[in-house]
PDB file of C-alpha atoms in Angstrom:
ATOM      1  CA  ASP A   1       0.530  -7.503  -5.547  1.00 94.00           C
ATOM      2  CA  VAL A   2      -3.138  -7.388  -4.604  1.00 96.00           C
ATOM      3  CA  GLN A   3      -4.592 -10.862  -4.072  1.00 97.00           C
ATOM      4  CA  LEU A   4      -8.158 -11.852  -3.288  1.00 98.00           C
ATOM      5  CA  VAL A   5      -8.850 -15.535  -2.701  1.00 98.00           C
ATOM      6  CA  GLU A   6     -12.407 -16.766  -2.248  1.00 98.00           C
ATOM      7  CA  SER A   7     -13.411 -20.010  -0.562  1.00 97.00           C
ATOM      8  CA  GLY A   8     -16.512 -21.697   0.784  1.00 97.00           C
ATOM      9  CA  GLY A   9     -18.454 -22.432  -2.369  1.00 96.00           C
ATOM     10  CA  GLY A  10     -20.039 -25.779  -3.057  1.00 97.00           C
ATOM     11  CA  VAL A  11     -23.288 -27.628  -3.649  1.00 97.00           C
ATOM     12  CA  VAL A  12     -26.168 -26.966  -1.263  1.00 97.00           C
ATOM     13  CA  ARG A  13     -29.838 -27.905  -1.245  1.00 97.00           C
ATOM     14  CA  PRO A  14     -32.554 -25.249  -1.596  1.00 97.00           C
ATOM     15  CA  GLY A  15     -33.142 -23.642   1.769  1.00 97.00           C
ATOM     16  CA  GLY A  16     -29.606 -24.396   2.910  1.00 97.00           C
ATOM     17  CA  SER A  17     -26.782 -22.092   3.977  1.00 98.00           C
ATOM     18  CA  LEU A  18     -23.214 -21.370   2.966  1.00 98.00           C
ATOM     19  CA  ARG A  19     -20.581 -18.945   4.180  1.00 98.00           C
ATOM     20  CA  LEU A  20     -18.172 -17.532   1.637  1.00 98.00           C
ATOM     21  CA  SER A  21     -14.823 -16.109   2.677  1.00 98.00           C
ATOM     22  CA  CYS A  22     -12.365 -13.869   0.874  1.00 98.00           C
ATOM     23  CA  ALA A  23      -8.772 -13.578   2.060  1.00 98.00           C
ATOM     24  CA  ALA A  24      -7.112 -10.326   1.020  1.00 98.00           C
ATOM     25  CA  SER A  25      -3.427  -9.447   0.788  1.00 97.00           C
ATOM     26  CA  GLY A  26      -1.120  -6.966  -0.878  1.00 97.00           C
ATOM     27  CA  PHE A  27      -2.910  -3.813   0.288  1.00 95.00           C
ATOM     28  CA  THR A  28      -4.114  -2.082   3.457  1.00 95.00           C
ATOM     29  CA  PHE A  29      -7.407  -3.928   3.833  1.00 95.00           C
ATOM     30  CA  ASP A  30      -9.104  -1.481   6.194  1.00 92.00           C
ATOM     31  CA  ASP A  31      -8.640   1.426   3.781  1.00 93.00           C
ATOM     32  CA  PHE A  32     -11.004   0.016   1.148  1.00 95.00           C
ATOM     33  CA  GLY A  33     -14.584  -0.974   0.594  1.00 95.00           C
ATOM     34  CA  MET A  34     -15.221  -4.553  -0.454  1.00 96.00           C
ATOM     35  CA  SER A  35     -17.955  -6.179  -2.486  1.00 97.00           C
ATOM     36  CA  TRP A  36     -19.466  -9.424  -3.704  1.00 98.00           C
ATOM     37  CA  VAL A  37     -20.481  -9.768  -7.355  1.00 98.00           C
ATOM     38  CA  ARG A  38     -22.043 -12.884  -8.835  1.00 98.00           C
ATOM     39  CA  GLN A  39     -22.384 -14.369 -12.278  1.00 98.00           C
ATOM     40  CA  ALA A  40     -24.712 -17.221 -13.121  1.00 97.00           C
ATOM     41  CA  PRO A  41     -23.057 -19.657 -15.564  1.00 93.00           C
ATOM     42  CA  GLY A  42     -23.164 -18.153 -19.064  1.00 92.00           C
ATOM     43  CA  LYS A  43     -24.877 -14.964 -17.844  1.00 96.00           C
ATOM     44  CA  GLY A  44     -23.956 -11.396 -16.974  1.00 96.00           C
ATOM     45  CA  LEU A  45     -22.648  -9.746 -13.809  1.00 98.00           C
ATOM     46  CA  GLU A  46     -24.769  -8.834 -10.771  1.00 98.00           C
ATOM     47  CA  TYR A  47     -23.508  -6.606  -7.915  1.00 97.00           C
ATOM     48  CA  VAL A  48     -24.853  -8.433  -4.868  1.00 98.00           C
ATOM     49  CA  SER A  49     -23.562  -6.561  -1.825  1.00 97.00           C
ATOM     50  CA  GLY A  50     -20.942  -4.140  -0.585  1.00 96.00           C
ATOM     51  CA  ILE A  51     -19.448  -3.008   2.708  1.00 96.00           C
ATOM     52  CA  ASN A  52     -17.431   0.092   3.441  1.00 94.00           C
ATOM     53  CA  TYR A  53     -13.927   0.244   4.887  1.00 94.00           C
ATOM     54  CA  ASN A  54     -14.845  -0.139   8.580  1.00 92.00           C
ATOM     55  CA  GLY A  55     -18.016  -2.186   8.226  1.00 93.00           C
ATOM     56  CA  ASP A  56     -20.536   0.388   9.411  1.00 93.00           C
ATOM     57  CA  LYS A  57     -22.225   0.768   6.017  1.00 94.00           C
ATOM     58  CA  SER A  58     -23.426  -2.045   3.784  1.00 95.00           C
ATOM     59  CA  ASP A  59     -26.252  -2.847   1.410  1.00 96.00           C
ATOM     60  CA  TYR A  60     -27.731  -5.613  -0.720  1.00 97.00           C
ATOM     61  CA  ILE A  61     -29.728  -6.080  -3.866  1.00 97.00           C
ATOM     62  CA  ASP A  62     -33.399  -6.688  -3.169  1.00 97.00           C
ATOM     63  CA  SER A  63     -33.340 -10.355  -4.173  1.00 97.00           C
ATOM     64  CA  VAL A  64     -30.944 -11.264  -1.340  1.00 98.00           C
ATOM     65  CA  LYS A  65     -32.023  -8.814   1.376  1.00 98.00           C
ATOM     66  CA  GLY A  66     -32.909 -10.653   4.569  1.00 97.00           C
ATOM     67  CA  ARG A  67     -31.120 -13.806   3.373  1.00 98.00           C
ATOM     68  CA  PHE A  68     -27.493 -12.717   2.851  1.00 98.00           C
ATOM     69  CA  THR A  69     -25.210 -10.895   5.305  1.00 98.00           C
ATOM     70  CA  ILE A  70     -21.927  -9.289   4.362  1.00 98.00           C
ATOM     71  CA  SER A  71     -19.265  -8.721   7.009  1.00 98.00           C
ATOM     72  CA  ARG A  72     -15.568  -8.115   7.338  1.00 97.00           C
ATOM     73  CA  ASP A  73     -12.820  -8.741   9.886  1.00 97.00           C
ATOM     74  CA  ASN A  74     -10.136  -6.109   9.373  1.00 96.00           C
ATOM     75  CA  ALA A  75      -7.822  -7.799  11.857  1.00 97.00           C
ATOM     76  CA  LYS A  76      -7.863 -10.908   9.657  1.00 98.00           C
ATOM     77  CA  ASN A  77      -7.935  -9.076   6.275  1.00 98.00           C
ATOM     78  CA  SER A  78     -11.045 -11.052   5.427  1.00 98.00           C
ATOM     79  CA  LEU A  79     -14.453 -10.504   3.857  1.00 98.00           C
ATOM     80  CA  TYR A  80     -17.436 -12.810   4.327  1.00 98.00           C
ATOM     81  CA  LEU A  81     -20.842 -13.486   2.838  1.00 98.00           C
ATOM     82  CA  GLN A  82     -23.282 -15.520   4.921  1.00 98.00           C
ATOM     83  CA  MET A  83     -25.943 -16.915   2.609  1.00 98.00           C
ATOM     84  CA  ASN A  84     -29.111 -18.392   4.112  1.00 98.00           C
ATOM     85  CA  SER A  85     -32.346 -19.700   2.594  1.00 98.00           C
ATOM     86  CA  LEU A  86     -30.550 -20.364  -0.656  1.00 98.00           C
ATOM     87  CA  ARG A  87     -32.592 -20.719  -3.841  1.00 97.00           C
ATOM     88  CA  ALA A  88     -31.853 -22.217  -7.232  1.00 97.00           C
ATOM     89  CA  ASP A  89     -31.504 -18.738  -8.742  1.00 97.00           C
ATOM     90  CA  ASP A  90     -28.606 -18.013  -6.349  1.00 98.00           C
ATOM     91  CA  THR A  91     -26.518 -20.500  -8.332  1.00 98.00           C
ATOM     92  CA  ALA A  92     -23.530 -18.544  -9.622  1.00 98.00           C
ATOM     93  CA  PHE A  93     -19.848 -17.836  -9.426  1.00 98.00           C
ATOM     94  CA  TYR A  94     -19.357 -15.414  -6.523  1.00 98.00           C
ATOM     95  CA  TYR A  95     -16.503 -12.937  -6.857  1.00 98.00           C
ATOM     96  CA  CYS A  96     -14.942 -10.901  -4.083  1.00 98.00           C
ATOM     97  CA  ALA A  97     -13.776  -7.498  -5.307  1.00 97.00           C
ATOM     98  CA  ARG A  98     -12.102  -4.382  -3.943  1.00 97.00           C
ATOM     99  CA  THR A  99     -13.496  -0.919  -4.522  1.00 94.00           C
ATOM    100  CA  GLY A 100     -11.706   2.404  -4.222  1.00 82.00           C
ATOM    101  CA  ALA A 101     -10.824   4.053  -0.947  1.00 74.00           C
ATOM    102  CA  GLY A 102     -13.575   6.013   0.772  1.00 73.00           C
ATOM    103  CA  LEU A 103     -16.705   5.907   2.841  1.00 80.00           C
ATOM    104  CA  LEU A 104     -19.032   4.233   0.338  1.00 88.00           C
ATOM    105  CA  TRP A 105     -19.915   0.551   0.336  1.00 90.00           C
ATOM    106  CA  PHE A 106     -19.899   0.271  -3.459  1.00 92.00           C
ATOM    107  CA  GLY A 107     -17.953   1.590  -6.408  1.00 92.00           C
ATOM    108  CA  GLU A 108     -15.832   0.577  -9.343  1.00 95.00           C
ATOM    109  CA  LEU A 109     -14.110  -2.740  -8.783  1.00 96.00           C
ATOM    110  CA  PHE A 110     -10.387  -2.394  -9.135  1.00 96.00           C
ATOM    111  CA  PHE A 111      -9.368  -5.920  -8.182  1.00 97.00           C
ATOM    112  CA  TRP A 112     -11.209  -9.238  -8.323  1.00 98.00           C
ATOM    113  CA  GLY A 113     -10.700 -12.711  -6.952  1.00 98.00           C
ATOM    114  CA  GLN A 114     -11.020 -15.762  -9.190  1.00 97.00           C
ATOM    115  CA  GLY A 115     -14.451 -16.638  -7.853  1.00 97.00           C
ATOM    116  CA  THR A 116     -16.060 -19.538  -6.034  1.00 97.00           C
ATOM    117  CA  LEU A 117     -18.981 -21.526  -7.456  1.00 98.00           C
ATOM    118  CA  VAL A 118     -22.180 -21.879  -5.467  1.00 98.00           C
ATOM    119  CA  THR A 119     -24.640 -24.447  -6.793  1.00 98.00           C
ATOM    120  CA  VAL A 120     -28.092 -24.671  -5.241  1.00 98.00           C
ATOM    121  CA  SER A 121     -29.731 -27.901  -6.295  1.00 96.00           C
ATOM    122  CA  SER A 122     -31.805 -30.705  -4.859  1.00 93.00           C
TER     123      SER A 122
ATOM    124  CA  GLU B   1     -32.671   1.168 -10.205  1.00 96.00           C
ATOM    125  CA  ILE B   2     -30.550   2.519 -13.046  1.00 98.00           C
ATOM    126  CA  VAL B   3     -30.638   0.296 -16.122  1.00 98.00           C
ATOM    127  CA  LEU B   4     -27.601   0.163 -18.398  1.00 98.00           C
ATOM    128  CA  THR B   5     -28.163  -0.929 -21.987  1.00 98.00           C
ATOM    129  CA  GLN B   6     -25.146  -2.031 -23.986  1.00 98.00           C
ATOM    130  CA  SER B   7     -25.061  -2.146 -27.768  1.00 95.00           C
ATOM    131  CA  PRO B   8     -24.503  -4.002 -29.887  1.00 96.00           C
ATOM    132  CA  ALA B   9     -24.942  -7.345 -28.137  1.00 97.00           C
ATOM    133  CA  THR B  10     -22.358  -8.826 -30.518  1.00 98.00           C
ATOM    134  CA  LEU B  11     -19.788  -6.940 -32.577  1.00 98.00           C
ATOM    135  CA  SER B  12     -17.979  -8.761 -35.387  1.00 98.00           C
ATOM    136  CA  LEU B  13     -14.670  -7.220 -36.438  1.00 97.00           C
ATOM    137  CA  SER B  14     -11.171  -8.175 -37.577  1.00 97.00           C
ATOM    138  CA  PRO B  15      -7.780  -7.620 -35.914  1.00 97.00           C
ATOM    139  CA  GLY B  16      -6.471  -4.134 -36.583  1.00 97.00           C
ATOM    140  CA  GLU B  17      -9.943  -2.635 -36.883  1.00 98.00           C
ATOM    141  CA  ARG B  18     -11.457  -0.060 -34.529  1.00 98.00           C
ATOM    142  CA  ALA B  19     -14.161  -1.172 -32.092  1.00 98.00           C
ATOM    143  CA  THR B  20     -16.819   1.133 -30.667  1.00 98.00           C
ATOM    144  CA  LEU B  21     -18.980  -0.229 -27.837  1.00 98.00           C
ATOM    145  CA  SER B  22     -21.899   1.727 -26.409  1.00 98.00           C
ATOM    146  CA  CYS B  23     -23.476   1.895 -22.950  1.00 98.00           C
ATOM    147  CA  ARG B  24     -26.608   3.942 -22.303  1.00 98.00           C
ATOM    148  CA  ALA B  25     -27.974   4.697 -18.824  1.00 98.00           C
ATOM    149  CA  SER B  26     -31.681   5.053 -18.037  1.00 98.00           C
ATOM    150  CA  GLN B  27     -30.927   8.303 -16.178  1.00 98.00           C
ATOM    151  CA  SER B  28     -27.965  10.615 -15.806  1.00 98.00           C
ATOM    152  CA  ILE B  29     -24.987   9.094 -13.973  1.00 97.00           C
ATOM    153  CA  SER B  30     -22.519  11.962 -14.509  1.00 97.00           C
ATOM    154  CA  THR B  31     -19.218  10.165 -15.234  1.00 97.00           C
ATOM    155  CA  TYR B  32     -19.688   7.368 -12.691  1.00 96.00           C
ATOM    156  CA  LEU B  33     -19.179   4.624 -15.233  1.00 98.00           C
ATOM    157  CA  ALA B  34     -16.650   1.812 -15.484  1.00 98.00           C
ATOM    158  CA  TRP B  35     -15.811  -0.713 -18.208  1.00 98.00           C
ATOM    159  CA  TYR B  36     -14.624  -4.268 -17.661  1.00 98.00           C
ATOM    160  CA  GLN B  37     -13.201  -6.966 -19.893  1.00 98.00           C
ATOM    161  CA  GLN B  38     -13.906 -10.625 -19.175  1.00 98.00           C
ATOM    162  CA  LYS B  39     -12.101 -13.523 -20.821  1.00 97.00           C
ATOM    163  CA  PRO B  40     -13.619 -17.042 -20.743  1.00 94.00           C
ATOM    164  CA  GLY B  41     -13.104 -18.739 -17.384  1.00 94.00           C
ATOM    165  CA  GLN B  42     -11.627 -15.634 -15.786  1.00 96.00           C
ATOM    166  CA  ALA B  43     -12.783 -12.871 -13.474  1.00 97.00           C
ATOM    167  CA  PRO B  44     -13.566  -9.501 -15.014  1.00 98.00           C
ATOM    168  CA  ARG B  45     -10.760  -6.942 -15.245  1.00 98.00           C
ATOM    169  CA  LEU B  46     -11.259  -3.198 -14.811  1.00 98.00           C
ATOM    170  CA  LEU B  47     -10.334  -1.285 -17.971  1.00 98.00           C
ATOM    171  CA  ILE B  48     -11.789   2.203 -17.501  1.00 98.00           C
ATOM    172  CA  TYR B  49     -13.221   4.048 -14.480  1.00 97.00           C
ATOM    173  CA  ASP B  50     -14.877   7.444 -14.110  1.00 96.00           C
ATOM    174  CA  ALA B  51     -15.845   7.131 -17.794  1.00 98.00           C
ATOM    175  CA  SER B  52     -12.425   7.941 -19.210  1.00 98.00           C
ATOM    176  CA  SER B  53      -9.602   7.034 -16.792  1.00 97.00           C
ATOM    177  CA  ARG B  54      -7.585   3.974 -17.764  1.00 98.00           C
ATOM    178  CA  ALA B  55      -6.877   1.532 -14.947  1.00 96.00           C
ATOM    179  CA  THR B  56      -3.295   0.622 -14.109  1.00 94.00           C
ATOM    180  CA  GLY B  57      -1.629  -1.553 -16.732  1.00 96.00           C
ATOM    181  CA  ILE B  58      -4.355  -1.169 -19.363  1.00 97.00           C
ATOM    182  CA  PRO B  59      -2.981  -0.616 -22.879  1.00 97.00           C
ATOM    183  CA  ALA B  60      -3.460   2.797 -24.482  1.00 97.00           C
ATOM    184  CA  ARG B  61      -5.573   1.312 -27.292  1.00 98.00           C
ATOM    185  CA  PHE B  62      -8.475   1.223 -24.792  1.00 98.00           C
ATOM    186  CA  SER B  63     -10.230   4.536 -24.210  1.00 98.00           C
ATOM    187  CA  GLY B  64     -13.524   5.655 -22.708  1.00 98.00           C
ATOM    188  CA  SER B  65     -15.682   8.707 -23.205  1.00 98.00           C
ATOM    189  CA  GLY B  66     -19.078  10.110 -22.368  1.00 98.00           C
ATOM    190  CA  SER B  67     -21.085  11.656 -19.559  1.00 98.00           C
ATOM    191  CA  GLY B  68     -24.687  11.830 -18.467  1.00 97.00           C
ATOM    192  CA  THR B  69     -26.436   8.916 -20.155  1.00 98.00           C
ATOM    193  CA  ASP B  70     -24.275   7.993 -23.166  1.00 98.00           C
ATOM    194  CA  PHE B  71     -20.871   6.328 -22.936  1.00 98.00           C
ATOM    195  CA  THR B  72     -18.440   4.707 -25.337  1.00 98.00           C
ATOM    196  CA  LEU B  73     -15.562   2.266 -25.025  1.00 98.00           C
ATOM    197  CA  THR B  74     -13.203   2.456 -27.988  1.00 98.00           C
ATOM    198  CA  ILE B  75     -10.494  -0.038 -28.864  1.00 98.00           C
ATOM    199  CA  SER B  76      -8.380   1.746 -31.449  1.00 97.00           C
ATOM    200  CA  SER B  77      -6.757  -1.262 -33.146  1.00 97.00           C
ATOM    201  CA  LEU B  78      -7.969  -4.704 -32.157  1.00 98.00           C
ATOM    202  CA  GLU B  79      -5.507  -7.342 -30.996  1.00 97.00           C
ATOM    203  CA  PRO B  80      -6.410 -11.070 -31.087  1.00 97.00           C
ATOM    204  CA  GLU B  81      -6.781 -11.175 -27.287  1.00 97.00           C
ATOM    205  CA  ASP B  82      -9.441  -8.422 -27.359  1.00 98.00           C
ATOM    206  CA  PHE B  83     -12.133 -10.712 -28.792  1.00 98.00           C
ATOM    207  CA  VAL B  84     -13.952 -11.395 -25.521  1.00 98.00           C
ATOM    208  CA  PHE B  85     -16.790  -9.889 -23.424  1.00 98.00           C
ATOM    209  CA  TYR B  86     -17.140  -6.301 -22.200  1.00 98.00           C
ATOM    210  CA  TYR B  87     -19.403  -4.915 -19.469  1.00 98.00           C
ATOM    211  CA  CYS B  88     -20.212  -1.414 -18.262  1.00 98.00           C
ATOM    212  CA  GLN B  89     -21.114  -0.621 -14.624  1.00 98.00           C
ATOM    213  CA  GLN B  90     -22.565   2.459 -12.931  1.00 98.00           C
ATOM    214  CA  ARG B  91     -21.662   3.576  -9.418  1.00 96.00           C
ATOM    215  CA  SER B  92     -23.897   6.653  -9.341  1.00 96.00           C
ATOM    216  CA  SER B  93     -26.428   5.081  -6.999  1.00 95.00           C
ATOM    217  CA  TRP B  94     -27.228   1.846  -5.202  1.00 95.00           C
ATOM    218  CA  PRO B  95     -27.853  -0.742  -6.418  1.00 96.00           C
ATOM    219  CA  SER B  96     -24.816  -0.500  -8.607  1.00 97.00           C
ATOM    220  CA  THR B  97     -25.712  -2.159 -11.893  1.00 98.00           C
ATOM    221  CA  PHE B  98     -24.009  -3.691 -14.911  1.00 98.00           C
ATOM    222  CA  GLY B  99     -24.991  -3.685 -18.540  1.00 98.00           C
ATOM    223  CA  GLN B 100     -25.854  -7.007 -20.127  1.00 98.00           C
ATOM    224  CA  GLY B 101     -22.536  -7.153 -21.984  1.00 98.00           C
ATOM    225  CA  THR B 102     -21.143  -6.925 -25.503  1.00 98.00           C
ATOM    226  CA  ARG B 103     -19.424  -9.876 -27.090  1.00 98.00           C
ATOM    227  CA  LEU B 104     -16.618  -8.886 -29.440  1.00 98.00           C
ATOM    228  CA  GLU B 105     -16.136 -11.692 -31.952  1.00 97.00           C
ATOM    229  CA  LEU B 106     -13.752 -12.407 -34.795  1.00 96.00           C
ATOM    230  CA  LYS B 107     -15.209 -11.698 -38.217  1.00 92.00           C
TER     231      LYS B 107
END
């Protein structure tokens, strides 16, 4: 069975940093693109960033460009999101998700982790 | 950025009834549209991809249709567990975007 398990969330002050991790199992990790999607409490879904199967293509929504970095380690079946200069409006559940096979860094999200909560507050 | 508008925001129906949820794109996205279901406290679950293909394990009462700018998710006969949130998502271009959601509530 496909499993995606996020970790690394927590409470951080504005301007601080966090690194989220996502451990993947149950599929051939380096065949698939991976993504991060967030959801502020009680709000809708926002597709934050994606990375393709081998890590040479990635992109971000404008509001996190220059502050967040997505990466992957195919040897460790792991996805990461380095978040710097965090702001209050980054407060959300962050979900790791798997896209379809292929060269793109984004797509429909076939499998999701359970999410990790990031709270940015002074 | 492609904007997806879902309607209605809230749909009130009873078990056994048919539900029709709409998603409209601000420009043509061919059939690059997916639908997700989200239950309280859980991650979203993919229901439909490429506008009309059911994801693995999704019951046949869920179906999707549409192309271009207008899309529909139909639930043919509502079960009690279907009264939750639904989102559409486009993968035609980056940034990939979601609609604001439709809440399906018990009448």
